[in-house]
Amino acid sequence: MTNSIACVDKAQGFLVIGSNTTENHPIIGDRVKRAVTQRGAKLVVIDPRRIELAEYANVFLQVKPGHNIPVILGMMHVILKEGLHAPDYIAERCEGFEEFAASLDAYSPERVQEITGVDADLIRKAARVYAGAKPASILYAMGVTQHTQGTDAVKCLANLAMLTGNVGVEGGGVNPLRGQNNVQGACDMGGLPNVVTGYQKVGDDEAMAKFDEAWGRKVPREPGLTLTEMGQAALEGKIRALYVMGENPMITDPDLHHIEKALDNLDFLVVQDIFLTETAAKADVVLPACSFAEKDGTFTNTERKVQRVRAALAPRGESKPDWQIVQELSTKMGYPMSYAHPREIFDEIASLTPSYAGIDYDRIEREGIPWPCPDKDHPGTPVLHVEKFARGKGLFHVVEYKGSAEEADDEYPLVLTTGREHPHYHSGSMTRRCGRINDCFPEGFLEMHPADAERLGLRTGDPVRVTSRRGEITTKVKVVDRPAPGTVFLSFHYSESPVNVLTNPATCPVAKIPEYKVTAVRVEKA
Amino acid sequence: MINVTIDGVRVEVPKGATILEAAQEAGIRIPTLCYLKKLSPIGSCRMCVVEVEGCTKPVTACDTPAGDGMVVTTDSEELREMRRDVLRLLLVRHPLDCPVCDKGGECDLQDLVYEFGVTAESYRTERFERDVPRYVSPFIRQWPDRCVLCGRCVRACKEVKGVGCIQIVDNGFYSYIGPVPGVECISCGECLSVCPVGALTDSVHPTKARIWQADRVPTTCGYCGVGCQLELNVLNGEIIRVTTTDFDKAPNFGSLCVKGRFGWEFVNHPDRLEKPLVRKDGELKEATWDEALGLVAQRLQQIKDEHGADAIGGFTSARCTNEENYLFQKFICAR
Ligand code: SF4
Ligand code: SF4
Ligand code: FES
């Protein structure tokens, strides 16, 4: 997030897009609801489903999965045409505006209505509501990024926020809500192929020299592979061994049949996890790890705040914290490591990472600190880009709408979109093993609009077969008017109906995130 | 800003502040029960009564705005007797069942009864029927006779979570917290976390512990990216529940969702891996750490020698700590 969670309380307006906030980030969802009901803040919601926040919205645009970009372009067209933008802010702090402004000409609300079916007047209204609220915050999640044009959609949102002068102000911002506890931290630590810690570029010689020295080894200067590319590389035999720490791609990756083949093609697979997950079951060696309750360390939350995790229990059986396993393996392979406690590792991270440099365990004993925190006296940075953008000027990107990789057709007439349900989490390996939660919420359902259900002769509870170009699964249907006609929804928590058998591995060319949110499917009574 | 004198201490507070807030500013404690900082005050329990110069009757400090020049007394024998009466009346309904109550040791009512020296149940009537309806959430057990009808749960559900699925049902002696028809509970446990007594208790784990028996370890939730702060309550090496007692702690200020508050059972699950596993004759069999790590080291080395370091891939994890992700990275890059 460019801004802090507390900033939600200062926003006068919100655009919530591709985020079912009240179910997936309930604590932030609560705050948005409070802002609307208790302070009269304005709310625009854009989502393929009539999610809970839609009930609180001044304007709700129910888009088809994949139509975020044209709708945002349409909103920006209106903002510009009606002079609702922030010319002084743009002149002072941004660049690339002329070209960008010209590119919006093609996206009148009427044209957008033609593309998306969303009423032109609603687009106008959404534009006025968002632009009329100062400051206004954009909250988004995977509904924006898990598309082949995901990066473009994010750029679009950044454009929208800059256009209205909402970046670098309290209560504003462009705020991705991170789905997993430490997705932010994993990226900060260099869990992306082209960077090391704190987003220092693999190509940056000076930074790399620092790592060469600290690590006592020559660090690779070429970017590695992304998750999705690794699958392909395994199929092609370029990757022979895979070491998986705490992930379950056999449930969470798109096109599971493809992933299964990739894993089968490896010479050697090591999986380190707390359970024998679907992925671990395929491994040659499984290393038992500790859960969050059994280890010390830090997680970095969605607002970039580095917070403590503390061991409350002794390791279970012979299991060990992941850091210790990595350390022992590394030592065995001739690259010795001998940290006594995660605190020592953290200090090393801080010494190599400018944005973490001022943080240590003592400082975050009671409350976390948001990076960047360059030195020990720095209080941390709740709001990014305050006086100027990190890169100097905020750059407007020209974005053109291209469409999703897959569209509904005669054979696969419905569009499936995926996500989570509030009681469960991700691949389900944790919440499905919480007795009480699983007793209360034992099965998933395909959400379908009554109109589609009637056409297909389906009633709530009927077993159905869902088929895409890549595979089929069975589940039960729930007839509700949350999705629009033509759209169906499934969550991915249930390994008995693994929705990612169906999803499309087509990825966004920049972020390499798969298009989980748009899959053409056919639904039949099973 | 306005000036208020509380027990002889002069404080300056913003206009609109309540007498209670002014007292807090002055460092003076006024006993409360239905009041909670994060909720709107309703002035219903009357524990917080204070005397204001010029007023004939005591007023409730939690919901009475302080006035400029106001002179307030928070403690006198009369006020104490009034507070004692409040407590005596609560004890008509509330059984003194502290020995079997989960909340014993951290219960506002218990503390107040103790503080004000109410030593007996002064008024006796019939007991409240215990088997009142099941609570709206299957994660929470309701003990209606312990309820002091402070309405904190009702306000929290509505004001903090925006749900509003519970309300005070019936009236007088028989009132209890019941469902609002047609509104679904999301099992967030906000109500549970704000109940000052043991009228709502966590029902997930059968074993309970007194506050002084269990360890309460503050940590960060392991689910979504909000990073809520919570406390794992540990007894005999097992998690028995999750609490949030620090309502001033960002980012969640004591609130959680169903996963954070009730979704910890996986930690104790029998499926947890306890030993390394190594594939032998097609099957995963238990092995020692030495054997397992030895095999990993040997196979990775071999693949590196034959195909180069690039033939080894690693998946780091959004579930693991920063330290672990860093170390994994270091291992993969520097090995
Ligand atoms: S669990 Fe949450 S939603 Fe249910 S009654 Fe309590 S506060 Fe309301
Ligand atoms: S259940 Fe607890 S919080 Fe709710 S009214 Fe009764 S005593 Fe107060
Ligand atoms: S605390 Fe003021 S009336 Fe209850």
Tab-separated table of C-alpha atoms in Angstrom, chain A residues 82-431:
chain	number	residue	atom	x	y	z
A	82	GLU	CA	-15.673	17.563	-16.795
A	83	GLY	CA	-12.591	19.223	-15.370
A	84	LEU	CA	-12.652	17.185	-12.168
A	85	HIS	CA	-8.942	16.494	-12.302
A	86	ALA	CA	-6.200	18.213	-10.289
A	87	PRO	CA	-4.290	20.358	-12.820
A	88	ASP	CA	-1.928	21.981	-10.298
A	89	TYR	CA	-0.911	18.685	-8.778
A	90	ILE	CA	-0.392	17.208	-12.239
A	91	ALA	CA	1.664	20.162	-13.439
A	92	GLU	CA	3.820	20.196	-10.350
A	93	ARG	CA	4.331	16.528	-9.635
A	94	CYS	CA	3.663	14.440	-12.725
A	95	GLU	CA	4.840	13.934	-16.279
A	96	GLY	CA	3.581	12.305	-19.446
A	97	PHE	CA	0.199	13.911	-18.990
A	98	GLU	CA	-0.465	15.199	-22.537
A	99	GLU	CA	0.010	11.911	-24.250
A	100	PHE	CA	-1.982	10.156	-21.556
A	101	ALA	CA	-4.823	12.667	-21.774
A	102	ALA	CA	-5.002	12.234	-25.521
A	103	SER	CA	-5.190	8.473	-25.122
A	104	LEU	CA	-8.392	8.816	-23.122
A	105	ASP	CA	-10.247	10.363	-26.060
A	106	ALA	CA	-11.130	6.919	-27.333
A	107	TYR	CA	-12.828	5.873	-24.087
A	108	SER	CA	-16.010	7.891	-23.815
A	109	PRO	CA	-18.530	6.348	-21.433
A	110	GLU	CA	-20.644	5.393	-24.437
A	111	ARG	CA	-17.770	3.537	-26.037
A	112	VAL	CA	-17.007	1.837	-22.720
A	113	GLN	CA	-20.633	0.839	-22.452
A	114	GLU	CA	-20.299	-0.798	-25.865
A	115	ILE	CA	-17.261	-2.760	-24.722
A	116	THR	CA	-18.410	-3.705	-21.246
A	117	GLY	CA	-22.172	-3.372	-21.104
A	118	VAL	CA	-21.818	-1.084	-18.081
A	119	ASP	CA	-24.240	1.826	-18.280
A	120	ALA	CA	-22.524	5.030	-19.448
A	121	ASP	CA	-24.307	7.144	-16.881
A	122	LEU	CA	-23.149	4.910	-14.069
A	123	ILE	CA	-19.578	5.357	-15.255
A	124	ARG	CA	-20.099	9.122	-15.186
A	125	LYS	CA	-21.538	8.912	-11.733
A	126	ALA	CA	-18.671	6.765	-10.483
A	127	ALA	CA	-16.187	9.254	-11.894
A	128	ARG	CA	-17.896	12.176	-10.198
A	129	VAL	CA	-18.178	10.443	-6.867
A	130	TYR	CA	-14.540	9.356	-6.791
A	131	ALA	CA	-13.165	12.653	-8.109
A	132	GLY	CA	-15.457	14.679	-5.872
A	133	ALA	CA	-14.114	13.168	-2.664
A	134	LYS	CA	-10.846	14.611	-1.367
A	135	PRO	CA	-8.827	12.717	-0.367
A	136	ALA	CA	-9.941	9.472	-1.948
A	137	SER	CA	-8.317	6.122	-1.513
A	138	ILE	CA	-8.162	3.295	-4.026
A	139	LEU	CA	-8.252	-0.164	-2.477
A	140	TYR	CA	-7.655	-3.108	-4.773
A	141	ALA	CA	-6.683	-6.740	-4.641
A	142	MET	CA	-6.293	-9.759	-6.853
A	143	GLY	CA	-9.419	-8.929	-8.824
A	144	VAL	CA	-7.251	-6.274	-10.454
A	145	THR	CA	-3.928	-8.075	-10.771
A	146	GLN	CA	-4.832	-11.655	-11.655
A	147	HIS	CA	-5.401	-10.843	-15.308
A	148	THR	CA	-3.258	-10.940	-18.417
A	149	GLN	CA	-3.521	-7.146	-18.326
A	150	GLY	CA	-3.052	-6.985	-14.554
A	151	THR	CA	-0.063	-4.650	-14.613
A	152	ASP	CA	-1.869	-2.347	-17.024
A	153	ALA	CA	-4.830	-2.258	-14.680
A	154	VAL	CA	-2.571	-1.257	-11.794
A	155	LYS	CA	-1.059	1.491	-13.958
A	156	CYS	CA	-4.575	2.625	-14.768
A	157	LEU	CA	-5.363	2.946	-11.082
A	158	ALA	CA	-2.150	4.874	-10.491
A	159	ASN	CA	-3.126	7.193	-13.354
A	160	LEU	CA	-6.540	7.712	-11.814
A	161	ALA	CA	-5.075	8.557	-8.426
A	162	MET	CA	-2.525	10.975	-9.919
A	163	LEU	CA	-5.139	12.550	-12.155
A	164	THR	CA	-7.123	13.487	-9.062
A	165	GLY	CA	-4.098	14.423	-6.938
A	166	ASN	CA	-4.524	11.524	-4.583
A	167	VAL	CA	-1.023	10.053	-4.420
A	168	GLY	CA	1.213	11.094	-1.569
A	169	VAL	CA	-1.604	12.456	0.553
A	170	GLU	CA	-2.987	11.110	3.781
A	171	GLY	CA	-6.241	9.330	3.217
A	172	GLY	CA	-5.489	8.807	-0.469
A	173	GLY	CA	-3.238	6.478	-2.323
A	174	VAL	CA	-3.246	3.386	-4.459
A	175	ASN	CA	-3.502	0.558	-2.041
A	176	PRO	CA	-3.089	-3.091	-2.947
A	177	LEU	CA	-4.406	-5.328	-0.197
A	178	ARG	CA	-2.067	-8.252	0.148
A	179	GLY	CA	-3.705	-11.613	0.378
A	180	GLN	CA	-1.169	-13.516	2.409
A	181	ASN	CA	0.372	-12.707	5.735
A	182	ASN	CA	3.845	-12.107	4.390
A	183	VAL	CA	3.522	-11.669	0.663
A	184	GLN	CA	4.829	-8.151	1.137
A	185	GLY	CA	7.786	-9.350	3.167
A	186	ALA	CA	8.568	-12.218	0.798
A	187	CYS	CA	8.789	-9.701	-2.050
A	188	ASP	CA	10.780	-7.264	0.112
A	189	MET	CA	13.251	-10.060	0.818
A	190	GLY	CA	13.906	-10.566	-2.874
A	191	GLY	CA	11.343	-13.265	-3.546
A	192	LEU	CA	11.037	-11.910	-7.076
A	193	PRO	CA	13.385	-13.045	-9.822
A	194	ASN	CA	14.881	-9.671	-10.707
A	195	VAL	CA	15.625	-8.172	-7.312
A	196	VAL	CA	17.309	-8.872	-4.009
A	197	THR	CA	16.211	-7.415	-0.682
A	198	GLY	CA	14.451	-4.060	-0.670
A	199	TYR	CA	13.980	-4.194	-4.461
A	200	GLN	CA	17.660	-3.639	-5.188
A	201	LYS	CA	18.031	-4.667	-8.811
A	202	VAL	CA	19.923	-7.824	-9.725
A	203	GLY	CA	21.552	-5.767	-12.490
A	204	ASP	CA	22.713	-2.994	-10.149
A	205	ASP	CA	26.455	-3.603	-9.861
A	206	GLU	CA	27.019	-1.524	-6.792
A	207	ALA	CA	24.255	-3.219	-4.838
A	208	MET	CA	25.364	-6.637	-6.022
A	209	ALA	CA	28.953	-5.967	-5.020
A	210	LYS	CA	27.670	-5.320	-1.519
A	211	PHE	CA	25.973	-8.705	-1.506
A	212	ASP	CA	29.015	-10.431	-3.008
A	213	GLU	CA	30.987	-9.160	-0.092
A	214	ALA	CA	28.457	-9.819	2.644
A	215	TRP	CA	27.627	-13.272	1.401
A	216	GLY	CA	31.181	-14.146	0.463
A	217	ARG	CA	30.042	-15.488	-2.886
A	218	LYS	CA	29.507	-14.039	-6.309
A	219	VAL	CA	25.788	-13.355	-6.550
A	220	PRO	CA	24.166	-14.079	-9.947
A	221	ARG	CA	23.766	-10.979	-12.126
A	222	GLU	CA	21.040	-12.457	-14.318
A	223	PRO	CA	17.420	-12.398	-13.191
A	224	GLY	CA	15.935	-15.753	-12.266
A	225	LEU	CA	12.608	-17.231	-13.246
A	226	THR	CA	9.156	-16.436	-11.976
A	227	LEU	CA	6.940	-19.072	-10.462
A	228	THR	CA	5.022	-19.653	-13.649
A	229	GLU	CA	8.170	-19.684	-15.782
A	230	MET	CA	9.685	-22.265	-13.484
A	231	GLY	CA	6.852	-24.664	-14.295
A	232	GLN	CA	7.626	-24.310	-17.979
A	233	ALA	CA	11.353	-24.676	-17.396
A	234	ALA	CA	10.719	-27.875	-15.451
A	235	LEU	CA	8.669	-29.273	-18.318
A	236	GLU	CA	11.474	-28.454	-20.714
A	237	GLY	CA	14.009	-30.101	-18.460
A	238	LYS	CA	15.897	-26.884	-17.802
A	239	ILE	CA	15.059	-27.058	-14.140
A	240	ARG	CA	15.913	-30.441	-12.653
A	241	ALA	CA	15.472	-29.876	-8.951
A	242	LEU	CA	13.036	-27.751	-7.041
A	243	TYR	CA	13.138	-26.699	-3.406
A	244	VAL	CA	9.696	-25.515	-2.283
A	245	MET	CA	9.406	-23.779	1.068
A	246	GLY	CA	5.867	-23.391	2.399
A	247	GLU	CA	3.964	-23.214	-0.865
A	248	ASN	CA	1.392	-25.542	-2.332
A	249	PRO	CA	1.420	-24.959	-6.092
A	250	MET	CA	-0.555	-28.167	-6.615
A	251	ILE	CA	-3.616	-26.281	-5.416
A	252	THR	CA	-2.839	-22.642	-5.935
A	253	ASP	CA	-1.325	-22.587	-9.412
A	254	PRO	CA	-3.373	-22.297	-12.567
A	255	ASP	CA	-3.886	-25.319	-14.777
A	256	LEU	CA	-3.021	-27.937	-12.186
A	257	HIS	CA	-2.636	-30.722	-14.720
A	258	HIS	CA	0.178	-28.762	-16.272
A	259	ILE	CA	1.856	-28.169	-12.907
A	260	GLU	CA	1.551	-31.814	-12.024
A	261	LYS	CA	3.355	-32.743	-15.220
A	262	ALA	CA	6.037	-30.181	-14.477
A	263	LEU	CA	6.630	-31.545	-10.988
A	264	ASP	CA	6.633	-35.125	-12.285
A	265	ASN	CA	9.278	-34.135	-14.761
A	266	LEU	CA	11.750	-33.049	-12.076
A	267	ASP	CA	14.668	-35.215	-11.045
A	268	PHE	CA	14.330	-34.091	-7.467
A	269	LEU	CA	11.684	-32.290	-5.447
A	270	VAL	CA	12.118	-31.115	-1.846
A	271	VAL	CA	9.146	-29.677	-0.025
A	272	GLN	CA	9.311	-28.012	3.341
A	273	ASP	CA	5.936	-27.547	5.007
A	274	ILE	CA	3.898	-28.091	8.126
A	275	PHE	CA	1.542	-30.598	6.463
A	276	LEU	CA	1.828	-33.224	3.796
A	277	THR	CA	0.216	-30.917	1.243
A	278	GLU	CA	-0.761	-32.015	-2.241
A	279	THR	CA	2.635	-30.753	-3.391
A	280	ALA	CA	4.569	-32.381	-0.546
A	281	ALA	CA	2.949	-35.714	-1.407
A	282	LYS	CA	4.837	-35.617	-4.702
A	283	ALA	CA	8.210	-34.820	-3.154
A	284	ASP	CA	11.309	-36.960	-2.869
A	285	VAL	CA	12.101	-35.452	0.481
A	286	VAL	CA	9.702	-33.692	2.842
A	287	LEU	CA	11.136	-31.507	5.593
A	288	PRO	CA	8.844	-30.806	8.559
A	289	ALA	CA	8.657	-27.097	9.366
A	290	CYS	CA	7.264	-25.059	12.231
A	291	SER	CA	4.061	-23.077	12.042
A	292	PHE	CA	3.882	-19.357	12.802
A	293	ALA	CA	3.077	-20.221	16.420
A	294	GLU	CA	6.387	-21.981	16.912
A	295	LYS	CA	8.895	-19.511	15.598
A	296	ASP	CA	10.337	-16.081	16.088
A	297	GLY	CA	10.681	-13.642	13.252
A	298	THR	CA	8.919	-10.846	11.433
A	299	PHE	CA	6.140	-10.487	8.883
A	300	THR	CA	5.644	-7.331	6.830
A	301	ASN	CA	1.996	-6.511	6.413
A	302	THR	CA	0.149	-4.954	3.525
A	303	GLU	CA	0.942	-1.425	4.749
A	304	ARG	CA	4.693	-2.289	4.741
A	305	LYS	CA	4.810	-2.490	8.507
A	306	VAL	CA	7.403	-4.895	9.868
A	307	GLN	CA	5.826	-6.687	12.826
A	308	ARG	CA	7.045	-9.363	15.227
A	309	VAL	CA	6.053	-12.998	15.142
A	310	ARG	CA	6.767	-14.809	18.384
A	311	ALA	CA	7.211	-18.447	19.287
A	312	ALA	CA	4.431	-19.469	21.661
A	313	LEU	CA	4.995	-23.200	21.422
A	314	ALA	CA	7.932	-25.557	21.187
A	315	PRO	CA	8.437	-27.107	17.751
A	316	ARG	CA	6.099	-29.980	17.110
A	317	GLY	CA	7.848	-33.374	17.155
A	318	GLU	CA	11.178	-33.058	15.382
A	319	SER	CA	10.025	-30.203	13.170
A	320	LYS	CA	12.215	-27.114	12.902
A	321	PRO	CA	11.694	-23.482	11.960
A	322	ASP	CA	12.291	-22.932	8.255
A	323	TRP	CA	15.295	-20.684	8.861
A	324	GLN	CA	16.993	-23.423	10.805
A	325	ILE	CA	16.377	-26.016	8.129
A	326	VAL	CA	17.771	-23.746	5.425
A	327	GLN	CA	20.766	-22.996	7.608
A	328	GLU	CA	21.524	-26.666	8.233
A	329	LEU	CA	21.123	-27.593	4.605
A	330	SER	CA	23.316	-24.731	3.505
A	331	THR	CA	25.983	-25.754	5.985
A	332	LYS	CA	25.825	-29.323	4.735
A	333	MET	CA	26.327	-28.100	1.204
A	334	GLY	CA	29.496	-26.278	2.060
A	335	TYR	CA	28.102	-22.795	2.612
A	336	PRO	CA	28.034	-22.574	6.402
A	337	MET	CA	25.494	-20.483	8.269
A	338	SER	CA	25.350	-20.222	12.033
A	339	TYR	CA	22.686	-17.823	13.174
A	340	ALA	CA	21.631	-18.388	16.765
A	341	HIS	CA	18.330	-16.552	16.452
A	342	PRO	CA	16.225	-14.866	13.731
A	343	ARG	CA	17.185	-11.541	15.313
A	344	GLU	CA	20.692	-11.987	13.920
A	345	ILE	CA	19.312	-12.678	10.478
A	346	PHE	CA	17.150	-9.587	10.712
A	347	ASP	CA	20.140	-7.433	11.597
A	348	GLU	CA	21.928	-8.755	8.527
A	349	ILE	CA	18.890	-7.930	6.379
A	350	ALA	CA	18.837	-4.411	7.812
A	351	SER	CA	22.539	-3.972	7.109
A	352	LEU	CA	22.040	-4.866	3.434
A	353	THR	CA	18.685	-3.237	2.789
A	354	PRO	CA	18.374	0.562	2.898
A	355	SER	CA	14.599	0.518	3.395
A	356	TYR	CA	14.924	-1.779	6.425
A	357	ALA	CA	18.136	-0.233	7.763
A	358	GLY	CA	16.621	1.530	10.763
A	359	ILE	CA	14.493	-1.358	11.971
A	360	ASP	CA	15.494	-3.810	14.686
A	361	TYR	CA	13.669	-6.148	17.082
A	362	ASP	CA	13.887	-3.742	19.987
A	363	ARG	CA	12.220	-0.966	18.047
A	364	ILE	CA	9.310	-3.149	16.970
A	365	GLU	CA	8.824	-4.873	20.304
A	366	ARG	CA	5.440	-3.267	20.856
A	367	GLU	CA	4.456	-1.910	17.491
A	368	GLY	CA	5.740	-2.446	13.978
A	369	ILE	CA	7.436	0.136	11.769
A	370	PRO	CA	6.516	0.730	8.117
A	371	TRP	CA	9.463	0.857	5.697
A	372	PRO	CA	11.199	2.823	4.281
A	373	CYS	CA	13.002	3.366	7.562
A	374	PRO	CA	16.529	4.374	6.594
A	375	ASP	CA	18.041	4.897	10.051
A	376	LYS	CA	17.509	4.221	13.738
A	377	ASP	CA	15.960	7.632	14.397
A	378	HIS	CA	13.545	7.429	11.486
A	379	PRO	CA	9.933	6.792	12.527
A	380	GLY	CA	9.066	4.818	9.398
A	381	THR	CA	6.951	5.907	6.445
A	382	PRO	CA	3.191	5.388	6.660
A	383	VAL	CA	2.536	7.323	3.449
A	384	LEU	CA	4.744	6.984	0.370
A	385	HIS	CA	5.496	9.649	-2.259
A	386	VAL	CA	4.566	12.508	0.077
A	387	GLU	CA	6.453	15.444	-1.347
A	388	LYS	CA	7.607	13.826	-4.510
A	389	PHE	CA	7.354	10.451	-6.110
A	390	ALA	CA	10.009	7.869	-5.391
A	391	ARG	CA	11.123	8.189	-9.026
A	392	GLY	CA	10.901	12.004	-8.994
A	393	LYS	CA	7.862	12.759	-11.139
A	394	GLY	CA	4.790	10.612	-11.225
A	395	LEU	CA	4.601	9.131	-14.684
A	396	PHE	CA	1.298	8.755	-16.484
A	397	HIS	CA	1.212	5.549	-18.495
A	398	VAL	CA	-0.832	5.215	-21.617
A	399	VAL	CA	-2.901	2.071	-21.291
A	400	GLU	CA	-4.989	0.489	-24.032
A	401	TYR	CA	-7.559	-2.168	-23.323
A	402	LYS	CA	-6.723	-5.502	-24.958
A	403	GLY	CA	-9.157	-8.000	-23.495
A	404	SER	CA	-8.662	-11.219	-21.581
A	405	ALA	CA	-6.911	-14.292	-22.918
A	406	GLU	CA	-10.121	-16.246	-22.886
A	407	GLU	CA	-13.674	-15.204	-23.572
A	408	ALA	CA	-16.985	-16.983	-23.303
A	409	ASP	CA	-18.083	-18.715	-26.501
A	410	ASP	CA	-20.661	-21.275	-27.566
A	411	GLU	CA	-18.778	-24.194	-26.137
A	412	TYR	CA	-17.816	-22.477	-22.865
A	413	PRO	CA	-20.577	-19.936	-22.414
A	414	LEU	CA	-19.934	-18.785	-18.844
A	415	VAL	CA	-17.060	-16.842	-17.354
A	416	LEU	CA	-15.681	-18.291	-14.138
A	417	THR	CA	-13.947	-16.036	-11.663
A	418	THR	CA	-12.252	-17.253	-8.481
A	419	GLY	CA	-11.516	-15.979	-5.008
A	420	ARG	CA	-11.834	-16.712	-1.336
A	421	GLU	CA	-14.611	-17.075	1.203
A	422	HIS	CA	-14.253	-15.408	4.565
A	423	PRO	CA	-13.930	-18.446	6.851
A	424	HIS	CA	-11.292	-20.160	4.740
A	425	TYR	CA	-7.836	-19.283	3.640
A	426	HIS	CA	-5.954	-19.935	0.447
A	427	SER	CA	-5.286	-23.596	-0.391
A	428	GLY	CA	-7.216	-24.578	2.728
A	429	SER	CA	-4.291	-26.469	4.242
A	430	MET	CA	-4.754	-24.515	7.484
A	431	THR	CA	-8.432	-23.599	7.830
